[in-house]
């Protein structure tokens, strides 16, 4: 708790500017302004609002065109854009969520991913349970796939790859959209890798994946038990992440 | 009391952080490290790491999608 308070205090201090600045902070901002005047060759910022309005009109026009062809295409188009926008603005990064706890000991991204998982768990549970109660076929059951050794191998390979490439699938796509040139390279090999994976997927499915057992938690724990178990697991992970951050912060400040 | 500029333009996510970590260990107390980045993810984790270390941090967007992170080694 103490660590949090100190951190918050520091941030507040910085936000307030000159009001409660300590001496060290003052020297920082003083030198900052000197460095700012030093590099005078800084380009003035472009006004991006016209670009935004133009893009918005283009999005809507393309969306209407999609809607005239196939309404679900328009929905995919809208959710895709919304997802990308939120991902970019929130700096949400699944790679950072797994990497930063080990690299720096900061778990804020990991904890936000866990919260996102908790929200989506409740949402998916509600959709599936709703269908179950009404006696309809439960949607999305095609995604309940067997757990096997292949899951672990794939996860490890993906983890190594995403740290080197600087982003997972969604992160790479988002940063290519941002205009980060290096990750166009990542995207190229991401596509090549996906094609190779799709090419060999039949073999993996027949020899490894189908030998595993597919587990749909509500079959074992009941609908409410499954939701409870899932949320409990997320809460436990959240607490571990929080403890980990405090432990790491403690180690660092004692240096 | 010097100011060191660390050019990380074009470097993907963990690289600016690792470079900043190395650079700051060579600095004296009171020095300022300016990390130049253009990877949006590093804009989050570099300041977060520095704040967790207890350094004074300020971020400035110098251009669209380009940031300078000022880290003062105050201890």
mmCIF file of C-alpha atoms in Angstrom:
data_model
loop_
_atom_site.group_PDB
_atom_site.id
_atom_site.type_symbol
_atom_site.label_atom_id
_atom_site.label_comp_id
_atom_site.label_asym_id
_atom_site.label_seq_id
_atom_site.Cartn_x
_atom_site.Cartn_y
_atom_site.Cartn_z
ATOM 1 C CA UNK A 1 0.000 0.000 0.000
ATOM 2 C CA UNK A 2 2.810 2.361 0.896
ATOM 3 C CA UNK A 3 4.373 1.870 -2.507
ATOM 4 C CA UNK A 4 1.156 2.879 -4.205
ATOM 5 C CA UNK A 5 0.795 5.992 -2.141
ATOM 6 C CA UNK A 6 4.314 7.140 -2.882
ATOM 7 C CA UNK A 7 3.798 6.512 -6.570
ATOM 8 C CA UNK A 8 0.532 8.395 -6.621
ATOM 9 C CA UNK A 9 2.110 11.281 -4.773
ATOM 10 C CA UNK A 10 4.863 11.482 -7.354
ATOM 11 C CA UNK A 11 2.354 11.543 -10.185
ATOM 12 C CA UNK A 12 0.245 14.169 -8.467
ATOM 13 C CA UNK A 13 3.337 16.256 -7.912
ATOM 14 C CA UNK A 14 4.140 16.113 -11.586
ATOM 15 C CA UNK A 15 0.604 16.975 -12.623
ATOM 16 C CA UNK A 16 0.487 19.993 -10.377
ATOM 17 C CA UNK A 17 3.566 21.455 -12.039
ATOM 18 C CA UNK A 18 5.135 24.156 -9.952
ATOM 19 C CA UNK A 19 2.785 24.038 -6.976
ATOM 20 C CA UNK A 20 4.203 21.294 -4.780
ATOM 21 C CA UNK A 21 7.328 20.565 -6.764
ATOM 22 C CA UNK A 22 10.265 19.446 -4.757
ATOM 23 C CA UNK A 23 13.658 20.897 -5.558
ATOM 24 C CA UNK A 24 14.702 17.975 -7.693
ATOM 25 C CA UNK A 25 11.567 18.309 -9.731
ATOM 26 C CA UNK A 26 12.222 21.974 -10.274
ATOM 27 C CA UNK A 27 15.669 21.334 -11.601
ATOM 28 C CA UNK A 28 14.202 18.740 -13.932
ATOM 29 C CA UNK A 29 11.673 21.095 -15.438
ATOM 30 C CA UNK A 30 14.195 23.920 -15.616
ATOM 31 C CA UNK A 31 16.604 21.806 -17.599
ATOM 32 C CA UNK A 32 13.736 20.490 -19.624
ATOM 33 C CA UNK A 33 12.836 23.891 -20.909
ATOM 34 C CA UNK A 34 16.457 24.612 -21.714
ATOM 35 C CA UNK A 35 16.681 21.438 -23.737
ATOM 36 C CA UNK A 36 13.456 22.325 -25.465
ATOM 37 C CA UNK A 37 14.776 25.663 -26.638
ATOM 38 C CA UNK A 38 18.000 23.921 -27.628
ATOM 39 C CA UNK A 39 16.467 21.685 -30.235
ATOM 40 C CA UNK A 40 14.694 24.351 -32.263
ATOM 41 C CA UNK A 41 14.502 22.242 -35.414
ATOM 42 C CA UNK A 42 11.366 20.574 -34.098
ATOM 43 C CA UNK A 43 8.591 20.385 -36.655
ATOM 44 C CA UNK A 44 5.285 22.053 -35.755
ATOM 45 C CA UNK A 45 2.543 19.484 -35.207
ATOM 46 C CA UNK A 46 0.133 18.870 -38.015
ATOM 47 C CA UNK A 47 -3.556 19.357 -37.342
ATOM 48 C CA UNK A 48 -5.015 15.880 -37.705
ATOM 49 C CA UNK A 49 -8.688 16.710 -37.219
ATOM 50 C CA UNK A 50 -9.457 17.036 -40.980
ATOM 51 C CA UNK A 51 -7.807 13.632 -41.478
ATOM 52 C CA UNK A 52 -10.006 12.212 -38.732
ATOM 53 C CA UNK A 53 -13.193 13.599 -40.269
ATOM 54 C CA UNK A 54 -12.187 12.298 -43.707
ATOM 55 C CA UNK A 55 -11.416 8.818 -42.318
ATOM 56 C CA UNK A 56 -14.703 8.768 -40.449
ATOM 57 C CA UNK A 57 -16.641 9.585 -43.637
ATOM 58 C CA UNK A 58 -14.719 6.882 -45.515
ATOM 59 C CA UNK A 59 -15.450 4.359 -42.719
ATOM 60 C CA UNK A 60 -19.161 5.155 -42.841
ATOM 61 C CA UNK A 61 -19.325 4.981 -46.657
ATOM 62 C CA UNK A 62 -17.520 1.629 -46.738
ATOM 63 C CA UNK A 63 -19.715 0.417 -43.867
ATOM 64 C CA UNK A 64 -22.886 1.338 -45.789
ATOM 65 C CA UNK A 65 -21.519 -0.419 -48.863
ATOM 66 C CA UNK A 66 -20.816 -3.546 -46.773
ATOM 67 C CA UNK A 67 -24.301 -3.339 -45.265
ATOM 68 C CA UNK A 68 -25.849 -3.342 -48.726
ATOM 69 C CA UNK A 69 -23.921 -6.544 -49.570
ATOM 70 C CA UNK A 70 -24.193 -8.405 -46.294
ATOM 71 C CA UNK A 71 -25.303 -6.952 -42.936
ATOM 72 C CA UNK A 72 -22.922 -9.113 -40.886
ATOM 73 C CA UNK A 73 -19.962 -7.763 -42.900
ATOM 74 C CA UNK A 74 -20.909 -4.260 -41.744
ATOM 75 C CA UNK A 75 -20.987 -5.463 -38.137
ATOM 76 C CA UNK A 76 -17.533 -7.046 -38.492
ATOM 77 C CA UNK A 77 -16.287 -3.803 -40.021
ATOM 78 C CA UNK A 78 -17.644 -1.731 -37.125
ATOM 79 C CA UNK A 79 -16.453 -4.015 -34.337
ATOM 80 C CA UNK A 80 -13.055 -4.308 -36.009
ATOM 81 C CA UNK A 81 -12.591 -0.551 -36.151
ATOM 82 C CA UNK A 82 -13.868 -0.118 -32.586
ATOM 83 C CA UNK A 83 -11.528 -2.851 -31.340
ATOM 84 C CA UNK A 84 -8.531 -1.315 -33.096
ATOM 85 C CA UNK A 85 -9.350 2.147 -31.806
ATOM 86 C CA UNK A 86 -9.661 0.998 -28.202
ATOM 87 C CA UNK A 87 -6.513 -1.107 -28.471
ATOM 88 C CA UNK A 88 -4.516 1.837 -29.794
ATOM 89 C CA UNK A 89 -5.831 4.481 -27.433
ATOM 90 C CA UNK A 90 -5.572 2.334 -24.318
ATOM 91 C CA UNK A 91 -2.083 1.023 -25.262
ATOM 92 C CA UNK A 92 -3.439 -2.375 -24.419
ATOM 93 C CA UNK A 93 -0.744 -4.912 -25.182
ATOM 94 C CA UNK A 94 -0.970 -8.619 -24.487
ATOM 95 C CA UNK A 95 2.771 -8.989 -25.021
ATOM 96 C CA UNK A 96 3.534 -6.363 -22.401
ATOM 97 C CA UNK A 97 1.110 -8.015 -20.002
ATOM 98 C CA UNK A 98 3.197 -11.192 -20.029
ATOM 99 C CA UNK A 99 6.636 -9.632 -20.456
ATOM 100 C CA UNK A 100 6.702 -6.591 -18.188
ATOM 101 C CA UNK A 101 6.130 -8.472 -14.925
ATOM 102 C CA UNK A 102 9.386 -10.311 -15.578
ATOM 103 C CA UNK A 103 11.276 -7.430 -17.153
ATOM 104 C CA UNK A 104 10.349 -4.577 -14.843
ATOM 105 C CA UNK A 105 8.031 -6.022 -12.210
ATOM 106 C CA UNK A 106 5.158 -3.774 -13.269
ATOM 107 C CA UNK A 107 1.905 -5.697 -13.557
ATOM 108 C CA UNK A 108 -0.606 -2.964 -14.418
ATOM 109 C CA UNK A 109 -1.111 -4.282 -17.970
ATOM 110 C CA UNK A 110 -1.347 -7.873 -16.750
ATOM 111 C CA UNK A 111 -3.997 -6.872 -14.236
ATOM 112 C CA UNK A 112 -5.996 -4.992 -16.853
ATOM 113 C CA UNK A 113 -5.856 -8.071 -19.105
ATOM 114 C CA UNK A 114 -7.176 -10.153 -16.201
ATOM 115 C CA UNK A 115 -10.027 -7.691 -15.693
ATOM 116 C CA UNK A 116 -10.786 -7.883 -19.419
ATOM 117 C CA UNK A 117 -10.862 -11.686 -19.145
ATOM 118 C CA UNK A 118 -13.246 -11.470 -16.215
ATOM 119 C CA UNK A 119 -15.601 -9.165 -18.135
ATOM 120 C CA UNK A 120 -15.541 -11.313 -21.271
ATOM 121 C CA UNK A 121 -16.055 -14.447 -19.168
ATOM 122 C CA UNK A 122 -19.248 -12.986 -17.737
ATOM 123 C CA UNK A 123 -20.351 -11.790 -21.182
ATOM 124 C CA UNK A 124 -19.753 -15.125 -22.920
ATOM 125 C CA UNK A 125 -21.286 -16.971 -20.012
ATOM 126 C CA UNK A 126 -24.408 -14.805 -20.275
ATOM 127 C CA UNK A 127 -24.694 -15.418 -24.037
ATOM 128 C CA UNK A 128 -24.264 -19.188 -23.675
ATOM 129 C CA UNK A 129 -26.423 -19.548 -20.598
ATOM 130 C CA UNK A 130 -29.127 -17.426 -22.241
ATOM 131 C CA UNK A 131 -29.192 -19.786 -25.205
ATOM 132 C CA UNK A 132 -29.176 -22.821 -22.895
ATOM 133 C CA UNK A 133 -32.113 -21.565 -20.829
ATOM 134 C CA UNK A 134 -34.179 -20.901 -23.941
ATOM 135 C CA UNK A 135 -33.333 -24.368 -25.256
ATOM 136 C CA UNK A 136 -31.523 -22.943 -28.282
ATOM 137 C CA UNK A 137 -28.264 -24.388 -29.618
ATOM 138 C CA UNK A 138 -25.428 -22.882 -27.582
ATOM 139 C CA UNK A 139 -23.415 -20.518 -29.816
ATOM 140 C CA UNK A 140 -19.659 -20.766 -30.149
ATOM 141 C CA UNK A 141 -19.360 -24.411 -29.134
ATOM 142 C CA UNK A 142 -17.110 -24.994 -32.151
ATOM 143 C CA UNK A 143 -14.420 -23.092 -30.226
ATOM 144 C CA UNK A 144 -14.408 -25.561 -27.353
ATOM 145 C CA UNK A 145 -11.397 -27.499 -28.579
ATOM 146 C CA UNK A 146 -9.318 -30.214 -26.929
ATOM 147 C CA UNK A 147 -6.522 -29.266 -24.581
ATOM 148 C CA UNK A 148 -3.328 -31.105 -25.405
ATOM 149 C CA UNK A 149 0.405 -30.971 -25.508
ATOM 150 C CA UNK A 150 0.081 -28.898 -28.680
ATOM 151 C CA UNK A 151 -1.473 -26.061 -26.654
ATOM 152 C CA UNK A 152 1.628 -25.821 -24.469
ATOM 153 C CA UNK A 153 4.055 -26.031 -27.411
ATOM 154 C CA UNK A 154 2.114 -23.457 -29.381
ATOM 155 C CA UNK A 155 1.843 -21.084 -26.430
ATOM 156 C CA UNK A 156 5.591 -21.254 -25.765
ATOM 157 C CA UNK A 157 6.458 -20.637 -29.418
ATOM 158 C CA UNK A 158 3.986 -17.783 -29.629
ATOM 159 C CA UNK A 159 5.362 -16.253 -26.444
ATOM 160 C CA UNK A 160 8.949 -16.276 -27.682
ATOM 161 C CA UNK A 161 7.887 -14.918 -31.057
ATOM 162 C CA UNK A 162 5.756 -12.096 -29.750
ATOM 163 C CA UNK A 163 8.450 -10.715 -27.463
ATOM 164 C CA UNK A 164 10.990 -10.678 -30.315
ATOM 165 C CA UNK A 165 8.506 -9.228 -32.803
ATOM 166 C CA UNK A 166 7.422 -6.552 -30.338
ATOM 167 C CA UNK A 167 3.752 -7.473 -30.380
ATOM 168 C CA UNK A 168 1.250 -10.290 -30.507
ATOM 169 C CA UNK A 169 -1.220 -10.617 -33.360
ATOM 170 C CA UNK A 170 -3.498 -7.731 -32.394
ATOM 171 C CA UNK A 171 -0.585 -5.584 -31.220
ATOM 172 C CA UNK A 172 1.308 -6.035 -34.483
ATOM 173 C CA UNK A 173 -1.762 -5.146 -36.552
ATOM 174 C CA UNK A 174 -2.438 -2.114 -34.386
ATOM 175 C CA UNK A 175 1.124 -0.799 -34.675
ATOM 176 C CA UNK A 176 1.236 -1.338 -38.417
ATOM 177 C CA UNK A 177 -1.865 0.852 -38.494
ATOM 178 C CA UNK A 178 -0.037 3.397 -36.352
ATOM 179 C CA UNK A 179 2.705 3.509 -38.969
ATOM 180 C CA UNK A 180 5.485 1.726 -37.123
ATOM 181 C CA UNK A 181 7.514 0.572 -40.119
ATOM 182 C CA UNK A 182 9.551 -2.148 -38.439
ATOM 183 C CA UNK A 183 6.472 -4.136 -37.604
ATOM 184 C CA UNK A 184 5.444 -4.358 -41.250
ATOM 185 C CA UNK A 185 8.288 -6.869 -41.262
ATOM 186 C CA UNK A 186 6.672 -8.632 -38.298
ATOM 187 C CA UNK A 187 3.348 -8.632 -40.132
ATOM 188 C CA UNK A 188 4.946 -10.173 -43.244
ATOM 189 C CA UNK A 189 6.392 -13.058 -41.259
ATOM 190 C CA UNK A 190 3.233 -13.276 -39.181
ATOM 191 C CA UNK A 191 1.346 -13.977 -42.426
ATOM 192 C CA UNK A 192 4.008 -16.437 -43.633
ATOM 193 C CA UNK A 193 3.907 -18.213 -40.272
ATOM 194 C CA UNK A 194 0.118 -18.358 -40.295
ATOM 195 C CA UNK A 195 0.176 -19.882 -43.777
ATOM 196 C CA UNK A 196 2.737 -22.490 -42.697
ATOM 197 C CA UNK A 197 0.647 -23.214 -39.610
ATOM 198 C CA UNK A 198 -2.515 -23.585 -41.682
ATOM 199 C CA UNK A 199 -0.619 -25.876 -44.054
ATOM 200 C CA UNK A 200 0.428 -28.245 -41.258
ATOM 201 C CA UNK A 201 -2.658 -27.865 -39.126
ATOM 202 C CA UNK A 202 -4.278 -31.041 -40.458
ATOM 203 C CA UNK A 203 -1.347 -33.160 -39.245
ATOM 204 C CA UNK A 204 -1.369 -31.551 -35.808
ATOM 205 C CA UNK A 205 -5.111 -31.943 -35.507
ATOM 206 C CA UNK A 206 -5.049 -35.626 -36.404
ATOM 207 C CA UNK A 207 -1.948 -36.657 -34.467
ATOM 208 C CA UNK A 208 -1.913 -34.406 -31.430
ATOM 209 C CA UNK A 209 -4.915 -32.176 -30.900
ATOM 210 C CA UNK A 210 -7.696 -34.743 -31.227
ATOM 211 C CA UNK A 211 -5.933 -37.011 -28.720
ATOM 212 C CA UNK A 212 -6.584 -34.428 -26.034
ATOM 213 C CA UNK A 213 -9.841 -34.011 -24.218
ATOM 214 C CA UNK A 214 -12.091 -31.027 -24.778
ATOM 215 C CA UNK A 215 -13.337 -29.566 -21.546
ATOM 216 C CA UNK A 216 -16.398 -27.383 -21.349
ATOM 217 C CA UNK A 217 -16.558 -26.284 -17.725
ATOM 218 C CA UNK A 218 -20.380 -26.090 -17.399
ATOM 219 C CA UNK A 219 -20.540 -29.833 -18.241
ATOM 220 C CA UNK A 220 -18.461 -30.571 -15.160
ATOM 221 C CA UNK A 221 -19.262 -27.835 -12.654
ATOM 222 C CA UNK A 222 -22.689 -26.686 -13.703
ATOM 223 C CA UNK A 223 -23.324 -23.275 -15.235
ATOM 224 C CA UNK A 224 -22.942 -21.230 -12.063
ATOM 225 C CA UNK A 225 -20.083 -23.374 -10.774
ATOM 226 C CA UNK A 226 -18.172 -22.810 -14.017
ATOM 227 C CA UNK A 227 -18.607 -19.053 -13.836
ATOM 228 C CA UNK A 228 -17.584 -19.035 -10.185
ATOM 229 C CA UNK A 229 -14.519 -21.218 -10.814
ATOM 230 C CA UNK A 230 -13.376 -19.053 -13.701
ATOM 231 C CA UNK A 231 -13.810 -15.800 -11.790
ATOM 232 C CA UNK A 232 -12.126 -17.264 -8.717
ATOM 233 C CA UNK A 233 -9.118 -18.268 -10.805
ATOM 234 C CA UNK A 234 -8.913 -14.750 -12.264
ATOM 235 C CA UNK A 235 -9.131 -13.190 -8.794
ATOM 236 C CA UNK A 236 -6.343 -15.473 -7.535
ATOM 237 C CA UNK A 237 -4.152 -14.523 -10.508
ATOM 238 C CA UNK A 238 -4.933 -10.854 -9.905
ATOM 239 C CA UNK A 239 -3.865 -11.106 -6.269
ATOM 240 C CA UNK A 240 -0.670 -12.943 -7.261
ATOM 241 C CA UNK A 241 0.099 -10.228 -9.840
ATOM 242 C CA UNK A 242 -0.446 -7.518 -7.249
ATOM 243 C CA UNK A 243 1.800 -9.263 -4.711
ATOM 244 C CA UNK A 244 4.439 -9.805 -7.390
ATOM 245 C CA UNK A 245 4.529 -6.091 -8.216
ATOM 246 C CA UNK A 246 4.863 -5.113 -4.565
ATOM 247 C CA UNK A 247 7.608 -7.676 -4.003
ATOM 248 C CA UNK A 248 9.532 -6.503 -7.081
ATOM 249 C CA UNK A 249 9.141 -2.840 -6.113
ATOM 250 C CA UNK A 250 10.410 -3.669 -2.623
ATOM 251 C CA UNK A 251 13.474 -5.422 -4.016
ATOM 252 C CA UNK A 252 14.320 -2.516 -6.258
ATOM 253 C CA UNK A 253 14.056 0.230 -3.705
ATOM 254 C CA UNK A 254 16.305 -1.679 -1.294
ATOM 255 C CA UNK A 255 19.191 -1.559 -3.816
ATOM 256 C CA UNK B 1 24.601 17.167 -13.966
ATOM 257 C CA UNK B 2 24.595 16.199 -17.588
ATOM 258 C CA UNK B 3 21.851 15.346 -20.008
ATOM 259 C CA UNK B 4 22.061 12.191 -22.056
ATOM 260 C CA UNK B 5 19.889 11.611 -25.119
ATOM 261 C CA UNK B 6 19.100 8.018 -25.928
ATOM 262 C CA UNK B 7 17.842 7.580 -29.474
ATOM 263 C CA UNK B 8 15.376 4.709 -29.606
ATOM 264 C CA UNK B 9 13.473 5.755 -32.738
ATOM 265 C CA UNK B 10 12.405 2.687 -34.647
ATOM 266 C CA UNK B 11 12.997 0.296 -31.770
ATOM 267 C CA UNK B 12 10.163 -2.054 -30.861
ATOM 268 C CA UNK B 13 8.799 -2.477 -27.427
ATOM 269 C CA UNK B 14 11.174 -4.036 -24.927
ATOM 270 C CA UNK B 15 14.308 -2.596 -26.557
ATOM 271 C CA UNK B 16 13.907 1.064 -25.438
ATOM 272 C CA UNK B 17 13.239 -0.125 -21.913
ATOM 273 C CA UNK B 18 16.300 -2.368 -21.774
ATOM 274 C CA UNK B 19 18.459 0.376 -23.312
ATOM 275 C CA UNK B 20 17.143 2.932 -20.823
ATOM 276 C CA UNK B 21 17.820 0.549 -17.953
ATOM 277 C CA UNK B 22 21.426 0.131 -19.113
ATOM 278 C CA UNK B 23 21.930 3.826 -19.822
ATOM 279 C CA UNK B 24 20.636 4.978 -16.453
ATOM 280 C CA UNK B 25 22.991 2.670 -14.587
ATOM 281 C CA UNK B 26 25.946 4.523 -16.124
ATOM 282 C CA UNK B 27 24.638 7.937 -15.062
ATOM 283 C CA UNK B 28 25.452 9.909 -11.932
ATOM 284 C CA UNK B 29 22.819 11.049 -9.490
ATOM 285 C CA UNK B 30 21.230 14.269 -10.758
ATOM 286 C CA UNK B 31 21.748 13.448 -14.422
ATOM 287 C CA UNK B 32 18.837 13.398 -16.814
ATOM 288 C CA UNK B 33 18.232 10.725 -19.398
ATOM 289 C CA UNK B 34 16.091 11.640 -22.391
ATOM 290 C CA UNK B 35 14.713 8.584 -24.131
ATOM 291 C CA UNK B 36 13.379 9.271 -27.606
ATOM 292 C CA UNK B 37 10.775 6.739 -28.674
ATOM 293 C CA UNK B 38 8.193 6.252 -31.388
ATOM 294 C CA UNK B 39 6.742 2.910 -30.313
ATOM 295 C CA UNK B 40 3.481 3.537 -28.503
ATOM 296 C CA UNK B 41 3.981 0.591 -26.169
ATOM 297 C CA UNK B 42 7.353 1.888 -24.959
ATOM 298 C CA UNK B 43 5.629 5.165 -24.192
ATOM 299 C CA UNK B 44 3.804 3.271 -21.482
ATOM 300 C CA UNK B 45 6.368 0.878 -20.063
ATOM 301 C CA UNK B 46 9.435 3.141 -19.986
ATOM 302 C CA UNK B 47 7.758 5.764 -17.749
ATOM 303 C CA UNK B 48 6.137 3.028 -15.683
ATOM 304 C CA UNK B 49 9.437 1.344 -15.034
ATOM 305 C CA UNK B 50 11.151 4.635 -14.198
ATOM 306 C CA UNK B 51 8.381 5.632 -11.788
ATOM 307 C CA UNK B 52 8.550 2.228 -10.133
ATOM 308 C CA UNK B 53 12.240 2.921 -9.585
ATOM 309 C CA UNK B 54 11.335 6.186 -7.915
ATOM 310 C CA UNK B 55 12.801 8.514 -10.543
ATOM 311 C CA UNK B 56 11.183 11.746 -11.655
ATOM 312 C CA UNK B 57 9.568 11.239 -15.023
ATOM 313 C CA UNK B 58 8.006 13.501 -17.587
ATOM 314 C CA UNK B 59 6.706 12.679 -21.039
ATOM 315 C CA UNK B 60 6.456 15.032 -23.943
ATOM 316 C CA UNK B 61 4.977 14.272 -27.329
ATOM 317 C CA UNK B 62 7.430 16.112 -29.544
ATOM 318 C CA UNK B 63 5.800 15.105 -32.785
ATOM 319 C CA UNK B 64 2.844 12.982 -33.845
ATOM 320 C CA UNK B 65 3.721 9.539 -32.527
ATOM 321 C CA UNK B 66 7.166 10.576 -31.254
ATOM 322 C CA UNK B 67 7.820 11.041 -27.577
ATOM 323 C CA UNK B 68 10.636 12.114 -25.324
ATOM 324 C CA UNK B 69 10.689 10.616 -21.869
ATOM 325 C CA UNK B 70 12.682 12.650 -19.352
ATOM 326 C CA UNK B 71 14.031 10.567 -16.518
ATOM 327 C CA UNK B 72 15.926 12.243 -13.715
ATOM 328 C CA UNK B 73 18.169 9.950 -11.742
ATOM 329 C CA UNK B 74 17.413 11.510 -8.396
ATOM 330 C CA UNK B 75 18.736 8.697 -6.211
#
